[in-house]
Amino acid sequence: MTNITYYGHSTFLLTIDSKRILFDPFISPNELADQIDIQSIAADYILVTHGHSDHVADVEEIAKNYHSTVVANFEVATWFQEKGIKKTHPMNHGGSKVFDFGKVKYVNAIHSSTLPDGSPGGNPGGFVVQSEQATFYFAGDTALTYDMKLIAEEFDIDFAFMPIGDNFTMGIDDALKAAEFVGTKKIIGMHFDTFPYIKIDKEAAKKAADTKGMELIMLNIGETITL
Ligand code: NI
Ligand code: MN
């Protein structure tokens, strides 16, 4: 069983084998998440999919508070290292690494990745995490791509975090196809409602998932579930 807490946008905290893994922290600039105090978020690892500010905004502060290890592509990891974060772990596409909570593979995403100060953030990605508790895919920001079928060939995915906000990433219809590609029926929606461009009709999204026999989970900000 894995505890999953949602902090808005694409920010999730998972507890795996007593390690706290935080994904794409963007909390303090997010008005919808203003009830969340980032000082209360402890993370052993921070996994960052790409360099956009809506995925990296709170990385530095949380990593410095908790001596978290920041795992990201080479360019993004190096950028944080230069900001004085002591523990960074660079990866690149196709590479896997075994950490003390499980194996992490950095996989393709179709998107962009410029860092907040205009530095090149390398190429964007997603993560597949394989642990004793669960195996899941965290898509990051991406379009639908046939590459996702490779994930189903290699892994037995229990659930997948997918962007559903459309405009900058997949919308619900492509996310449902992506879930089919990676081989899961359980989707945790992310990257929706934060900005006017990505406001969605949540009822319609649920219905679309139901029609395909899939489960779409859209958490409230601050909510924790166990999967
Ligand atoms: Ni992005
Ligand atoms: Mn984004």
mmCIF file of C-alpha atoms and ligand atoms in Angstrom:
data_model
loop_
_atom_site.group_PDB
_atom_site.id
_atom_site.type_symbol
_atom_site.label_atom_id
_atom_site.label_comp_id
_atom_site.label_asym_id
_atom_site.label_seq_id
_atom_site.Cartn_x
_atom_site.Cartn_y
_atom_site.Cartn_z
ATOM 1 C CA MET A 1 0.000 0.000 0.000
ATOM 2 C CA THR A 2 1.255 3.429 -0.894
ATOM 3 C CA ASN A 3 0.146 6.695 0.682
ATOM 4 C CA ILE A 4 -0.351 9.455 -1.849
ATOM 5 C CA THR A 5 -0.910 13.077 -0.824
ATOM 6 C CA TYR A 6 -1.883 15.726 -3.362
ATOM 7 C CA TYR A 7 -0.563 19.281 -3.031
ATOM 8 C CA GLY A 8 -2.115 20.658 -6.196
ATOM 9 C CA HIS A 9 -1.108 20.910 -9.869
ATOM 10 C CA SER A 10 1.382 18.038 -10.437
ATOM 11 C CA THR A 11 2.681 17.866 -6.881
ATOM 12 C CA PHE A 12 2.341 14.571 -5.039
ATOM 13 C CA LEU A 13 4.044 13.110 -1.996
ATOM 14 C CA LEU A 14 4.308 9.329 -1.898
ATOM 15 C CA THR A 15 5.564 7.218 0.969
ATOM 16 C CA ILE A 16 7.364 4.162 -0.279
ATOM 17 C CA ASP A 17 9.153 1.834 2.106
ATOM 18 C CA SER A 18 9.128 4.648 4.711
ATOM 19 C CA LYS A 19 10.872 7.012 2.279
ATOM 20 C CA ARG A 20 9.050 10.204 1.314
ATOM 21 C CA ILE A 21 9.168 10.910 -2.410
ATOM 22 C CA LEU A 22 7.918 14.298 -3.596
ATOM 23 C CA PHE A 23 7.132 14.941 -7.257
ATOM 24 C CA ASP A 24 7.296 18.303 -9.065
ATOM 25 C CA PRO A 25 6.714 20.680 -6.118
ATOM 26 C CA PHE A 26 4.772 23.771 -7.172
ATOM 27 C CA ILE A 27 2.854 24.876 -4.107
ATOM 28 C CA SER A 28 3.738 28.354 -2.849
ATOM 29 C CA PRO A 29 2.880 30.120 -6.160
ATOM 30 C CA ASN A 30 -0.345 28.092 -6.537
ATOM 31 C CA GLU A 31 -3.310 30.072 -5.200
ATOM 32 C CA LEU A 32 -5.418 26.918 -5.120
ATOM 33 C CA ALA A 33 -2.926 25.418 -2.648
ATOM 34 C CA ASP A 34 -2.571 28.395 -0.330
ATOM 35 C CA GLN A 35 -3.693 26.302 2.657
ATOM 36 C CA ILE A 36 -0.576 24.127 2.272
ATOM 37 C CA ASP A 37 2.475 25.196 4.244
ATOM 38 C CA ILE A 38 5.576 23.961 2.449
ATOM 39 C CA GLN A 39 7.481 23.990 5.736
ATOM 40 C CA SER A 40 5.323 21.028 6.717
ATOM 41 C CA ILE A 41 6.374 18.943 3.722
ATOM 42 C CA ALA A 42 9.281 16.634 4.419
ATOM 43 C CA ALA A 43 10.875 14.777 1.530
ATOM 44 C CA ASP A 44 13.754 12.334 1.325
ATOM 45 C CA TYR A 45 13.704 12.585 -2.458
ATOM 46 C CA ILE A 46 12.344 15.160 -4.880
ATOM 47 C CA LEU A 47 11.772 13.830 -8.379
ATOM 48 C CA VAL A 48 11.544 16.561 -11.008
ATOM 49 C CA THR A 49 10.225 15.767 -14.480
ATOM 50 C CA HIS A 50 11.366 18.948 -16.261
ATOM 51 C CA GLY A 51 12.512 22.514 -15.742
ATOM 52 C CA HIS A 52 9.298 24.533 -16.029
ATOM 53 C CA SER A 53 8.516 26.745 -13.063
ATOM 54 C CA ASP A 54 5.186 25.036 -12.434
ATOM 55 C CA HIS A 55 7.209 21.897 -11.587
ATOM 56 C CA VAL A 56 10.278 23.274 -9.832
ATOM 57 C CA ALA A 57 9.089 26.333 -7.880
ATOM 58 C CA ASP A 58 9.515 24.871 -4.373
ATOM 59 C CA VAL A 59 12.295 22.363 -5.028
ATOM 60 C CA GLU A 60 15.076 24.546 -3.665
ATOM 61 C CA GLU A 61 13.394 25.469 -0.396
ATOM 62 C CA ILE A 62 12.151 21.986 0.442
ATOM 63 C CA ALA A 63 15.430 20.335 -0.581
ATOM 64 C CA LYS A 64 17.389 22.744 1.600
ATOM 65 C CA ASN A 65 15.029 22.263 4.568
ATOM 66 C CA TYR A 66 15.176 18.486 4.497
ATOM 67 C CA HIS A 67 18.461 17.706 2.728
ATOM 68 C CA SER A 68 16.398 15.946 0.100
ATOM 69 C CA THR A 69 18.038 14.281 -2.863
ATOM 70 C CA VAL A 70 16.885 15.937 -6.086
ATOM 71 C CA VAL A 71 16.522 13.466 -8.950
ATOM 72 C CA ALA A 72 16.121 15.000 -12.410
ATOM 73 C CA ASN A 73 17.639 15.028 -15.853
ATOM 74 C CA PHE A 74 21.281 16.084 -16.029
ATOM 75 C CA GLU A 75 20.633 19.744 -16.867
ATOM 76 C CA VAL A 76 17.970 20.263 -14.207
ATOM 77 C CA ALA A 77 19.978 18.381 -11.558
ATOM 78 C CA THR A 78 23.083 20.449 -12.339
ATOM 79 C CA TRP A 79 21.078 23.685 -12.167
ATOM 80 C CA PHE A 80 19.928 22.797 -8.646
ATOM 81 C CA GLN A 81 23.427 21.755 -7.660
ATOM 82 C CA GLU A 82 24.614 25.230 -8.665
ATOM 83 C CA LYS A 83 21.917 26.660 -6.394
ATOM 84 C CA GLY A 84 23.603 24.952 -3.484
ATOM 85 C CA ILE A 85 21.556 21.786 -3.191
ATOM 86 C CA LYS A 86 24.027 19.244 -1.889
ATOM 87 C CA LYS A 87 22.366 16.018 -2.940
ATOM 88 C CA THR A 88 21.388 15.786 -6.574
ATOM 89 C CA HIS A 89 21.159 12.747 -8.774
ATOM 90 C CA PRO A 90 21.291 13.325 -12.536
ATOM 91 C CA MET A 91 19.679 10.913 -14.969
ATOM 92 C CA ASN A 92 18.815 10.878 -18.626
ATOM 93 C CA HIS A 93 16.350 9.128 -20.886
ATOM 94 C CA GLY A 94 16.380 5.353 -20.814
ATOM 95 C CA GLY A 95 18.504 5.226 -17.690
ATOM 96 C CA SER A 96 17.475 3.436 -14.503
ATOM 97 C CA LYS A 97 18.860 3.695 -11.010
ATOM 98 C CA VAL A 98 18.115 1.711 -7.899
ATOM 99 C CA PHE A 99 17.492 3.935 -4.870
ATOM 100 C CA ASP A 100 16.731 2.725 -1.347
ATOM 101 C CA PHE A 101 12.967 2.868 -2.045
ATOM 102 C CA GLY A 102 13.006 1.182 -5.452
ATOM 103 C CA LYS A 103 14.119 1.417 -9.046
ATOM 104 C CA VAL A 104 13.549 4.617 -10.997
ATOM 105 C CA LYS A 105 13.626 4.827 -14.786
ATOM 106 C CA TYR A 106 13.647 8.184 -16.568
ATOM 107 C CA VAL A 107 11.458 7.849 -19.637
ATOM 108 C CA ASN A 108 10.483 9.997 -22.595
ATOM 109 C CA ALA A 109 8.027 12.855 -22.535
ATOM 110 C CA ILE A 110 7.030 15.096 -25.416
ATOM 111 C CA HIS A 111 7.121 18.631 -24.083
ATOM 112 C CA SER A 112 9.758 21.340 -23.391
ATOM 113 C CA SER A 113 11.951 22.060 -20.365
ATOM 114 C CA THR A 114 13.395 25.587 -20.101
ATOM 115 C CA LEU A 115 14.282 26.506 -16.506
ATOM 116 C CA PRO A 116 12.782 29.588 -14.781
ATOM 117 C CA ASP A 117 15.851 31.782 -15.463
ATOM 118 C CA GLY A 118 15.932 30.780 -19.134
ATOM 119 C CA SER A 119 18.665 28.148 -18.701
ATOM 120 C CA PRO A 120 18.262 25.099 -20.914
ATOM 121 C CA GLY A 121 16.599 22.353 -18.897
ATOM 122 C CA GLY A 122 17.523 19.494 -21.201
ATOM 123 C CA ASN A 123 14.706 17.317 -22.426
ATOM 124 C CA PRO A 124 11.587 16.668 -20.356
ATOM 125 C CA GLY A 125 10.778 13.235 -19.028
ATOM 126 C CA GLY A 126 8.643 11.081 -16.847
ATOM 127 C CA PHE A 127 9.472 8.458 -14.232
ATOM 128 C CA VAL A 128 8.608 4.830 -13.782
ATOM 129 C CA VAL A 129 9.072 3.766 -10.166
ATOM 130 C CA GLN A 130 9.246 0.083 -9.373
ATOM 131 C CA SER A 131 9.124 -0.751 -5.679
ATOM 132 C CA GLU A 132 8.060 -3.643 -3.464
ATOM 133 C CA GLN A 133 4.862 -1.740 -2.722
ATOM 134 C CA ALA A 134 3.829 -0.628 -6.187
ATOM 135 C CA THR A 135 4.974 0.046 -9.703
ATOM 136 C CA PHE A 136 3.738 3.290 -11.190
ATOM 137 C CA TYR A 137 4.299 5.786 -13.976
ATOM 138 C CA PHE A 138 4.557 9.512 -13.344
ATOM 139 C CA ALA A 139 4.118 11.012 -16.797
ATOM 140 C CA GLY A 140 5.090 14.620 -16.062
ATOM 141 C CA ASP A 141 3.992 17.019 -18.778
ATOM 142 C CA THR A 142 3.682 15.150 -22.029
ATOM 143 C CA ALA A 143 1.731 14.513 -25.163
ATOM 144 C CA LEU A 144 0.497 11.054 -25.937
ATOM 145 C CA THR A 145 3.281 9.025 -27.516
ATOM 146 C CA TYR A 146 3.659 5.476 -28.792
ATOM 147 C CA ASP A 147 6.785 5.257 -26.607
ATOM 148 C CA MET A 148 4.395 4.638 -23.716
ATOM 149 C CA LYS A 149 3.805 1.146 -25.090
ATOM 150 C CA LEU A 150 7.398 0.321 -24.179
ATOM 151 C CA ILE A 151 6.489 0.946 -20.539
ATOM 152 C CA ALA A 152 3.790 -1.736 -20.707
ATOM 153 C CA GLU A 153 6.273 -4.166 -22.249
ATOM 154 C CA GLU A 154 8.761 -3.680 -19.432
ATOM 155 C CA PHE A 155 6.624 -3.028 -16.361
ATOM 156 C CA ASP A 156 3.433 -4.145 -14.708
ATOM 157 C CA ILE A 157 2.003 -0.705 -13.961
ATOM 158 C CA ASP A 158 -0.403 -0.527 -11.004
ATOM 159 C CA PHE A 159 -1.399 3.112 -11.494
ATOM 160 C CA ALA A 160 -0.315 6.150 -13.477
ATOM 161 C CA PHE A 161 -0.161 9.883 -12.817
ATOM 162 C CA MET A 162 -1.270 11.566 -16.026
ATOM 163 C CA PRO A 163 -1.786 15.192 -17.013
ATOM 164 C CA ILE A 164 -5.387 15.776 -18.041
ATOM 165 C CA GLY A 165 -5.565 19.565 -18.347
ATOM 166 C CA ASP A 166 -5.097 19.718 -22.124
ATOM 167 C CA ASN A 167 -3.603 22.787 -23.903
ATOM 168 C CA PHE A 168 0.000 22.276 -22.637
ATOM 169 C CA THR A 169 -0.232 18.483 -22.240
ATOM 170 C CA MET A 170 -2.557 15.599 -22.935
ATOM 171 C CA GLY A 171 -6.228 16.115 -22.296
ATOM 172 C CA ILE A 172 -8.456 13.419 -20.863
ATOM 173 C CA ASP A 173 -8.999 11.504 -24.114
ATOM 174 C CA ASP A 174 -5.285 11.147 -24.811
ATOM 175 C CA ALA A 175 -4.615 10.390 -21.153
ATOM 176 C CA LEU A 176 -7.067 7.486 -21.348
ATOM 177 C CA LYS A 177 -5.259 6.205 -24.415
ATOM 178 C CA ALA A 178 -1.946 6.678 -22.600
ATOM 179 C CA ALA A 179 -3.244 4.577 -19.712
ATOM 180 C CA GLU A 180 -4.148 1.874 -22.199
ATOM 181 C CA PHE A 181 -0.641 2.108 -23.710
ATOM 182 C CA VAL A 182 1.123 1.748 -20.352
ATOM 183 C CA GLY A 183 -1.234 -1.015 -19.274
ATOM 184 C CA THR A 184 -3.236 0.362 -16.363
ATOM 185 C CA LYS A 185 -6.852 1.229 -15.692
ATOM 186 C CA LYS A 186 -6.099 3.465 -12.715
ATOM 187 C CA ILE A 187 -5.259 7.096 -13.487
ATOM 188 C CA ILE A 188 -4.466 9.839 -11.008
ATOM 189 C CA GLY A 189 -5.204 13.094 -12.803
ATOM 190 C CA MET A 190 -2.836 16.044 -12.548
ATOM 191 C CA HIS A 191 -1.994 19.337 -14.269
ATOM 192 C CA PHE A 192 -5.607 20.548 -14.392
ATOM 193 C CA ASP A 193 -7.511 23.603 -13.086
ATOM 194 C CA THR A 194 -4.430 25.478 -11.820
ATOM 195 C CA PHE A 195 -4.508 28.089 -14.596
ATOM 196 C CA PRO A 196 -7.328 29.331 -16.841
ATOM 197 C CA TYR A 197 -5.747 27.539 -19.852
ATOM 198 C CA ILE A 198 -6.103 24.165 -18.175
ATOM 199 C CA LYS A 199 -9.484 24.420 -16.455
ATOM 200 C CA ILE A 200 -11.425 21.274 -17.184
ATOM 201 C CA ASP A 201 -14.897 19.855 -16.785
ATOM 202 C CA LYS A 202 -14.168 17.247 -14.124
ATOM 203 C CA GLU A 203 -17.549 15.548 -14.429
ATOM 204 C CA ALA A 204 -17.026 15.087 -18.164
ATOM 205 C CA ALA A 205 -13.523 13.736 -17.579
ATOM 206 C CA LYS A 206 -14.875 11.195 -15.068
ATOM 207 C CA LYS A 207 -17.553 10.172 -17.494
ATOM 208 C CA ALA A 208 -15.024 9.718 -20.305
ATOM 209 C CA ALA A 209 -12.970 7.445 -18.049
ATOM 210 C CA ASP A 210 -16.044 5.471 -16.948
ATOM 211 C CA THR A 211 -17.036 4.906 -20.564
ATOM 212 C CA LYS A 212 -13.639 3.299 -21.197
ATOM 213 C CA GLY A 213 -13.827 1.195 -18.044
ATOM 214 C CA MET A 214 -11.077 3.194 -16.392
ATOM 215 C CA GLU A 215 -10.835 4.814 -12.987
ATOM 216 C CA LEU A 216 -9.924 8.500 -12.930
ATOM 217 C CA ILE A 217 -8.907 9.750 -9.501
ATOM 218 C CA MET A 218 -8.857 13.534 -9.031
ATOM 219 C CA LEU A 219 -7.746 14.322 -5.508
ATOM 220 C CA ASN A 220 -8.592 17.423 -3.539
ATOM 221 C CA ILE A 221 -5.615 19.521 -2.582
ATOM 222 C CA GLY A 222 -4.344 18.285 0.772
ATOM 223 C CA GLU A 223 -6.104 14.938 0.422
ATOM 224 C CA THR A 224 -4.310 11.645 1.083
ATOM 225 C CA ILE A 225 -5.302 8.282 -0.326
ATOM 226 C CA THR A 226 -3.820 4.824 -0.100
ATOM 227 C CA LEU A 227 -3.396 2.762 -3.254
HETATM 228 NI NI NI B 1 5.795 21.946 -18.442
HETATM 229 MN MN MN B 2 3.517 22.144 -16.506
#
